CSV table of C-alpha atoms in Angstrom, one decimal:
chain,number,residue,atom,x,y,z
A,24,MET,CA,112.6,100.7,94.6
A,25,SER,CA,114.7,101.9,97.5
A,26,SER,CA,117.9,100.2,98.3
A,27,LEU,CA,116.5,99.1,101.7
A,28,GLU,CA,113.5,97.5,99.9
A,29,GLN,CA,116.0,95.8,97.6
A,30,ARG,CA,118.0,94.4,100.5
A,31,ILE,CA,115.0,93.2,102.4
A,32,ASN,CA,113.6,91.5,99.2
A,33,ALA,CA,117.0,89.9,98.6
A,34,ALA,CA,117.0,88.4,102.2
A,35,TRP,CA,113.3,87.3,101.9
A,36,TYR,CA,114.0,85.4,98.8
A,37,GLY,CA,117.6,84.3,99.6
A,38,ARG,CA,119.3,83.9,103.0
A,39,PRO,CA,117.7,85.8,105.9
A,40,GLY,CA,121.1,87.0,107.1
A,41,LEU,CA,120.6,89.7,109.8
A,42,LEU,CA,117.0,89.2,109.6
A,43,ASN,CA,117.5,86.2,111.8
A,44,LEU,CA,117.7,88.7,114.6
A,45,LEU,CA,114.0,89.2,114.2
A,46,LEU,CA,113.1,85.5,114.8
A,47,PRO,CA,111.3,86.3,118.1
A,48,LEU,CA,109.1,88.6,116.2
A,49,GLU,CA,108.4,86.0,113.6
A,50,GLY,CA,107.3,83.6,116.4
A,51,LEU,CA,104.9,86.2,117.7
A,52,PHE,CA,103.5,86.8,114.2
A,53,ARG,CA,103.0,83.1,113.7
A,54,VAL,CA,101.0,82.9,117.0
A,55,VAL,CA,98.9,85.9,116.1
A,56,ALA,CA,98.2,84.5,112.6
A,57,ALA,CA,97.1,81.1,114.0
A,58,LEU,CA,94.9,82.7,116.6
A,59,ARG,CA,93.2,84.8,114.0
A,60,ARG,CA,92.4,81.9,111.8
A,61,ARG,CA,91.2,79.7,114.6
A,62,HIS,CA,89.0,82.3,116.5
A,63,ILE,CA,87.6,84.6,113.8
A,64,VAL,CA,84.0,83.6,112.9
A,65,PRO,CA,83.4,83.7,109.0
A,66,GLN,CA,80.5,85.8,108.0
A,67,PRO,CA,78.6,85.0,104.7
A,68,CYS,CA,77.7,87.8,102.3
A,69,GLY,CA,74.7,86.1,100.7
A,70,ALA,CA,76.5,84.7,97.7
A,71,PRO,CA,79.3,82.2,97.0
A,72,VAL,CA,82.8,83.6,97.4
A,73,ILE,CA,86.0,82.8,95.5
A,74,VAL,CA,89.1,84.1,97.1
A,75,VAL,CA,92.2,84.5,95.0
A,76,GLY,CA,95.3,85.3,97.1
A,77,ASN,CA,98.7,84.2,98.2
A,78,ILE,CA,100.6,83.7,101.4
A,79,ALA,CA,103.7,85.5,100.3
A,80,VAL,CA,104.1,89.3,100.2
A,81,GLY,CA,104.6,90.7,96.7
A,82,GLY,CA,103.3,90.1,93.2
A,83,SER,CA,102.3,86.5,92.1
A,84,GLY,CA,99.8,87.4,89.4
A,85,LYS,CA,96.7,87.7,91.4
A,86,THR,CA,94.9,90.4,89.4
A,87,PRO,CA,95.3,88.8,86.0
A,88,ALA,CA,94.1,85.5,87.6
A,89,VAL,CA,91.1,87.4,89.0
A,90,VAL,CA,90.4,88.8,85.6
A,91,ALA,CA,90.5,85.4,83.9
A,92,ILE,CA,88.2,83.8,86.5
A,93,VAL,CA,85.7,86.6,86.4
A,94,GLU,CA,85.6,86.2,82.6
A,95,PHE,CA,85.0,82.5,83.0
A,96,LEU,CA,82.1,83.2,85.5
A,97,GLN,CA,80.5,85.6,83.0
A,98,GLN,CA,80.7,83.0,80.3
A,99,ARG,CA,78.8,80.6,82.6
A,100,GLY,CA,75.9,83.1,83.1
A,101,PHE,CA,76.9,84.4,86.5
A,102,ARG,CA,76.8,88.1,87.6
A,103,PRO,CA,80.2,88.3,89.3
A,104,GLY,CA,81.3,91.2,91.5
A,105,VAL,CA,84.9,91.8,92.7
A,106,VAL,CA,85.9,93.0,96.2
A,107,SER,CA,89.3,94.3,97.3
A,108,ARG,CA,90.8,96.2,100.2
A,109,GLY,CA,91.8,98.9,97.7
A,110,TYR,CA,95.4,99.4,99.0
A,111,GLY,CA,96.3,103.1,99.0
A,112,ALA,CA,92.8,104.3,98.0
A,113,LYS,CA,91.3,107.2,99.8
A,114,PRO,CA,87.6,107.4,99.1
A,115,ASP,CA,85.3,109.5,101.1
A,116,HIS,CA,83.1,106.6,102.1
A,117,TYR,CA,83.0,102.8,102.4
A,118,PRO,CA,82.0,100.6,100.7
A,119,TYR,CA,83.2,102.4,97.6
A,120,LEU,CA,81.9,101.4,94.2
A,121,VAL,CA,84.9,101.5,91.7
A,122,THR,CA,83.9,102.3,88.1
A,123,ALA,CA,85.8,102.7,84.9
A,124,ASP,CA,85.8,106.4,85.6
A,125,SER,CA,87.1,106.3,89.2
A,126,PRO,CA,90.4,108.0,89.8
A,127,ALA,CA,93.2,105.7,91.1
A,128,ASP,CA,93.7,107.7,94.3
A,129,GLU,CA,90.0,107.0,95.2
A,130,GLY,CA,89.6,103.5,93.9
A,131,GLY,CA,93.1,102.0,94.0
A,132,ASP,CA,95.2,100.9,91.1
A,133,GLU,CA,94.2,97.2,90.9
A,134,PRO,CA,90.4,97.7,91.5
A,135,CYS,CA,90.4,100.5,88.9
A,136,LEU,CA,92.2,98.2,86.4
A,137,ILE,CA,89.6,95.5,86.9
A,138,ALA,CA,86.7,97.8,86.6
A,139,ARG,CA,88.1,99.3,83.4
A,140,ARG,CA,89.1,96.0,81.9
A,141,LEU,CA,85.9,94.1,82.7
A,142,GLY,CA,83.2,96.5,83.4
A,143,VAL,CA,81.9,94.4,86.3
A,144,PRO,CA,80.9,95.9,89.8
A,145,VAL,CA,84.0,96.3,91.9
A,146,ALA,CA,83.7,97.4,95.6
A,147,ILE,CA,86.6,98.3,98.0
A,148,ASP,CA,86.4,98.3,101.7
A,149,PRO,CA,89.0,97.3,104.5
A,150,ASP,CA,86.0,95.2,105.6
A,151,ARG,CA,85.5,92.9,102.8
A,152,VAL,CA,82.4,91.4,104.2
A,153,ALA,CA,80.8,94.8,104.0
A,154,ALA,CA,82.0,95.2,100.4
A,155,ALA,CA,80.8,91.8,99.3
A,156,THR,CA,77.3,92.3,101.0
A,157,PHE,CA,77.0,95.6,99.3
A,158,LEU,CA,77.6,94.1,95.9
A,159,VAL,CA,75.1,91.2,96.6
A,160,GLU,CA,72.3,93.3,98.1
A,161,GLU,CA,72.6,96.5,96.1
A,162,LEU,CA,73.9,95.3,92.7
A,163,SER,CA,72.5,91.8,92.6
A,164,CYS,CA,75.8,90.0,92.2
A,165,ASP,CA,75.4,86.2,92.5
A,166,VAL,CA,79.0,85.3,93.0
A,167,ILE,CA,81.9,87.3,94.6
A,168,VAL,CA,85.6,87.1,93.7
A,169,SER,CA,87.9,88.5,96.3
A,170,ASP,CA,91.2,90.0,94.8
A,171,ASP,CA,93.5,89.0,97.5
A,172,GLY,CA,92.2,88.6,101.1
A,173,LEU,CA,93.2,85.0,101.7
A,174,GLN,CA,93.9,86.0,105.3
A,175,HIS,CA,90.7,88.0,105.7
A,176,TYR,CA,88.9,85.3,107.5
A,177,ARG,CA,85.9,87.3,108.4
A,178,LEU,CA,84.7,86.8,104.8
A,179,ALA,CA,83.3,83.3,104.5
A,180,ARG,CA,84.6,81.6,101.3
A,181,ASN,CA,83.6,78.7,99.2
A,182,VAL,CA,86.7,78.3,97.1
A,183,GLU,CA,90.2,79.4,97.9
A,184,VAL,CA,92.6,79.8,94.9
A,185,LEU,CA,96.3,80.1,95.9
A,186,LEU,CA,98.8,82.0,93.6
A,187,VAL,CA,102.4,80.9,93.8
A,188,ASP,CA,105.4,82.4,91.9
A,189,GLY,CA,107.0,79.5,90.2
A,190,GLN,CA,110.5,80.8,90.6
A,191,ARG,CA,110.4,82.7,93.9
A,192,GLY,CA,108.1,80.3,95.6
A,193,PHE,CA,107.8,80.8,99.3
A,194,GLY,CA,111.1,82.6,99.5
A,195,ASN,CA,113.3,81.7,102.5
A,196,GLY,CA,110.3,79.9,104.2
A,197,HIS,CA,110.0,82.3,107.0
A,198,CYS,CA,107.0,84.4,108.0
A,199,LEU,CA,107.1,88.2,108.4
A,200,PRO,CA,109.4,89.9,109.3
A,201,VAL,CA,112.2,87.4,108.7
A,202,GLY,CA,110.7,86.2,105.5
A,203,PRO,CA,107.9,87.2,103.0
A,204,LEU,CA,105.2,84.8,104.3
A,205,ARG,CA,101.9,86.0,105.8
A,206,GLU,CA,101.2,82.5,106.9
A,207,PRO,CA,103.4,79.3,107.3
A,208,VAL,CA,104.0,77.3,104.2
A,209,ALA,CA,101.7,74.6,105.6
A,210,ARG,CA,98.8,76.9,104.8
A,211,ALA,CA,99.3,76.1,101.1
A,212,SER,CA,98.1,72.5,101.6
A,213,THR,CA,94.7,73.7,102.9
A,214,VAL,CA,93.5,75.6,99.9
A,215,ASP,CA,91.2,74.3,97.2
A,216,MET,CA,93.2,75.1,94.1
A,217,THR,CA,96.7,76.3,93.3
A,218,LEU,CA,97.9,78.3,90.4
A,219,ILE,CA,101.7,78.4,89.7
A,220,ASN,CA,102.7,81.5,87.8
A,221,GLY,CA,105.5,80.7,85.4
A,222,VAL,CA,107.9,77.8,85.2
A,223,ALA,CA,108.1,76.0,88.5
A,224,ARG,CA,111.5,75.4,90.0
A,225,ALA,CA,112.3,71.9,90.9
A,226,ASP,CA,112.2,72.5,94.7
A,227,LEU,CA,109.1,74.5,94.7
A,228,GLY,CA,107.4,72.1,97.2
A,229,VAL,CA,103.9,72.6,95.9
A,230,GLN,CA,101.9,71.3,92.9
A,231,GLY,CA,99.2,73.1,91.0
A,232,PHE,CA,97.8,74.3,87.7
A,233,ALA,CA,100.3,76.2,85.5
A,234,MET,CA,99.7,79.8,84.7
A,235,THR,CA,101.5,82.0,82.2
A,236,LEU,CA,101.1,85.7,81.5
A,237,ALA,CA,100.8,86.9,77.8
A,238,GLY,CA,100.7,90.3,76.2
A,239,THR,CA,100.8,91.0,72.5
A,240,GLN,CA,99.8,94.7,72.1
A,241,LEU,CA,101.3,97.9,73.5
A,242,VAL,CA,98.7,100.6,74.0
A,243,ASN,CA,99.4,104.3,74.1
A,244,LEU,CA,98.2,106.0,77.4
A,245,HIS,CA,96.9,109.0,75.7
A,246,THR,CA,95.5,108.0,72.3
A,247,GLY,CA,94.5,104.3,72.9
A,248,VAL,CA,96.4,103.4,69.7
A,249,ALA,CA,97.8,99.8,69.8
A,250,GLN,CA,101.1,98.6,68.3
A,251,SER,CA,102.4,95.1,68.0
A,252,LEU,CA,104.9,94.2,70.8
A,253,THR,CA,106.4,91.7,68.3
A,254,GLU,CA,107.2,94.4,65.8
A,255,TRP,CA,108.9,96.5,68.4
A,256,GLY,CA,110.9,93.5,69.5
A,257,ALA,CA,111.9,92.5,65.9
A,258,VAL,CA,114.0,95.6,65.7
A,259,GLY,CA,115.3,95.5,69.2
A,260,LYS,CA,113.7,98.8,70.1
A,261,PRO,CA,115.3,100.5,73.1
A,262,VAL,CA,112.7,101.5,75.8
A,263,HIS,CA,112.5,102.7,79.3
A,264,ALA,CA,110.5,100.1,81.2
A,265,LEU,CA,108.7,101.1,84.3
A,266,ALA,CA,107.1,98.8,86.9
A,267,GLY,CA,105.6,99.5,90.3
A,268,ILE,CA,104.3,96.0,91.0
A,269,GLY,CA,105.2,93.3,93.5
A,270,HIS,CA,107.9,91.7,91.3
A,271,PRO,CA,109.2,94.1,88.6
A,272,PRO,CA,111.8,91.8,87.2
A,273,ARG,CA,109.1,89.6,85.8
A,274,PHE,CA,107.8,92.5,83.6
A,275,PHE,CA,111.2,93.5,82.5
A,276,GLN,CA,112.1,90.0,81.5
A,277,LEU,CA,108.8,89.7,79.5
A,278,LEU,CA,109.8,92.6,77.4
A,279,ARG,CA,113.4,91.3,76.9
A,280,ASP,CA,111.9,87.9,75.9
A,281,GLN,CA,110.1,89.7,73.0
A,282,GLY,CA,113.4,91.4,71.9
A,283,LEU,CA,113.1,94.9,73.4
A,284,GLU,CA,116.3,96.6,74.7
A,285,VAL,CA,115.2,97.5,78.2
A,286,SER,CA,116.3,100.2,80.7
A,287,GLU,CA,114.8,99.2,84.0
A,288,HIS,CA,113.0,101.5,86.4
A,289,ALA,CA,111.6,99.6,89.4
A,290,PHE,CA,109.4,101.2,91.9
A,291,GLY,CA,107.6,99.9,95.0
A,292,ASP,CA,104.3,98.2,94.7
A,293,HIS,CA,101.4,100.7,94.6
A,294,TYR,CA,103.9,103.6,94.2
A,295,PRO,CA,102.4,107.1,93.9
A,296,TYR,CA,104.1,108.4,90.8
A,297,THR,CA,104.8,112.1,90.0
A,298,ALA,CA,105.6,113.4,86.5
A,299,ASP,CA,109.3,113.6,87.3
A,300,ASP,CA,109.4,109.8,87.9
A,301,LEU,CA,108.4,109.3,84.3
A,302,ARG,CA,111.1,111.5,82.6
A,303,PHE,CA,114.5,110.1,81.7
A,304,GLY,CA,116.1,112.9,79.6
A,305,ASP,CA,115.9,111.2,76.2
A,306,ASN,CA,113.5,110.3,73.4
A,307,GLN,CA,113.1,106.6,74.1
A,308,PRO,CA,109.5,105.4,74.5
A,309,LEU,CA,108.3,104.5,78.0
A,310,VAL,CA,106.6,101.2,78.5
A,311,MET,CA,104.8,100.2,81.7
A,312,THR,CA,102.4,97.8,83.2
A,313,GLU,CA,98.7,98.2,82.9
A,314,LYS,CA,98.5,98.6,86.7
A,315,ASP,CA,101.0,101.6,86.5
A,316,ALA,CA,99.1,103.1,83.6
A,317,VAL,CA,95.9,103.5,85.8
A,318,LYS,CA,97.9,106.0,87.8
A,319,CYS,CA,100.1,107.6,85.1
A,320,ARG,CA,97.8,108.6,82.3
A,321,GLY,CA,97.5,112.2,83.4
A,322,ILE,CA,101.2,112.7,84.0
A,323,ALA,CA,102.9,110.5,81.4
A,324,PRO,CA,104.8,111.8,78.4
A,325,LYS,CA,103.3,111.5,75.0
A,326,ASP,CA,105.3,108.4,73.9
A,327,ALA,CA,104.2,106.4,76.9
A,328,TRP,CA,102.7,102.8,76.4
A,329,TYR,CA,101.4,100.1,78.6
A,330,LEU,CA,101.2,96.3,78.1
A,331,PRO,CA,98.0,94.6,79.0
A,332,VAL,CA,98.6,91.1,80.0
A,333,SER,CA,96.2,88.1,80.3
A,334,ALA,CA,96.5,85.1,82.5
A,335,GLN,CA,96.6,81.9,80.4
A,336,LEU,CA,95.1,79.1,82.4
A,337,PRO,CA,94.7,75.4,81.4
A,338,GLU,CA,91.4,74.0,80.6
A,339,SER,CA,91.7,71.5,83.5
A,340,PHE,CA,91.7,74.5,85.9
A,341,TYR,CA,88.4,75.7,84.5
A,342,ARG,CA,86.9,72.2,84.5
A,343,GLU,CA,87.7,71.7,88.2
A,344,LEU,CA,86.4,75.2,89.0
A,345,ALA,CA,83.2,74.4,87.1
A,346,VAL,CA,82.7,71.3,89.2
A,347,ARG,CA,83.1,73.4,92.3
A,348,LEU,CA,80.7,76.0,90.9
A,349,GLN,CA,78.0,73.2,90.5
A,350,ARG,CA,77.7,73.3,94.4
A,351,PHE,CA,76.6,77.0,94.1
A,352,GLU,CA,74.0,76.5,91.4
C-alpha cells in the first residue's frame, strides 16, 4: 500500500485534515448520489435478489458473508447464482461466466474465489441486471446474490444486507472524497438487515447482527496440503503475511491472535501481484488471504500458504432471512 493510500485512509478513518478542502466536491457527490437513487428505475431480473454490500469504501467482510448466505440458500433448496461487477477483470465478453478454472485476470479475484469455494454459477458484468438476467434465463438460478452493488440501483432487489466494520464504522462520517462513504450515513437506516463484522465500538451508531471471521487451516498454494493454524501459532512461527484487501490490518491481527510472529506486507485492494512482490530474501513461510491466493498461485514461492476464512453468523440472522425468503417461495 502506497504512502499516499495510507495517508488518505488515515484521514478517512480519523480526522479529515486537508481533505476538508474538498468539501465542495463532497457536496456535489452527495447530490449526484441522491439523484441517482431517486431517479433510476429498478429493473427486475426474473428472480428474487439479495444484495450484500456496504456504504463505506474498503473491506468489511462482504465476500465471506456472501459465501455464508449462498450456503444457507443451498441448504434451503434454492439454486442461487452470484453476480459481481468483477473489479479489475478483463474478459472478452459480458456477461462473463466465472468458473473454478477461470483465471483471475478474466474473472476477478473475488468472483473467482466464490466460484472455486462454492461451485455455484457466478457472472460478472458492469451491468449487474444483465449478469443476473443471464443467470436466471440461461442457468435457471432461482435467487440471485449480489456481491457488493448496494449502489447499483438499476438492479431491483428484495433484501438489502449491509456490512459494517465494527471498529472502523463509517470513518469520519463524510462522503467521498473527504471521507470513505459512498452514501450518507443515513442510508444505513434504510436497509433490511445489517451485519457488524467484529467487535462493535461503543459509538458505532448502528445496530445489527454480529459477524466474526474464523479460519483454522493454512493451505499450501501449490500442493493443497493443509496444516493447522493453531499448531503454527503454538510455536510462534515467524511468517511473512501478505494482504491486498480492503483492510489488511484485520488479517494481520487474526494471525497474531493465533500466536504467529508476523512481518506485514500490505497492498492495495485488488492489487495485481508480480513474482517480485512475493519474495522477501529469507526462508520464512508466506501466508496470504484466500483472495490473494487466487491471483498468486502461479507466481508464489513453494512455501506459500493461504488462510480460508468463513463468516460466523448467528442463528437469529438466518431465522430473519428465512422469514424474508418465505415471501419469495
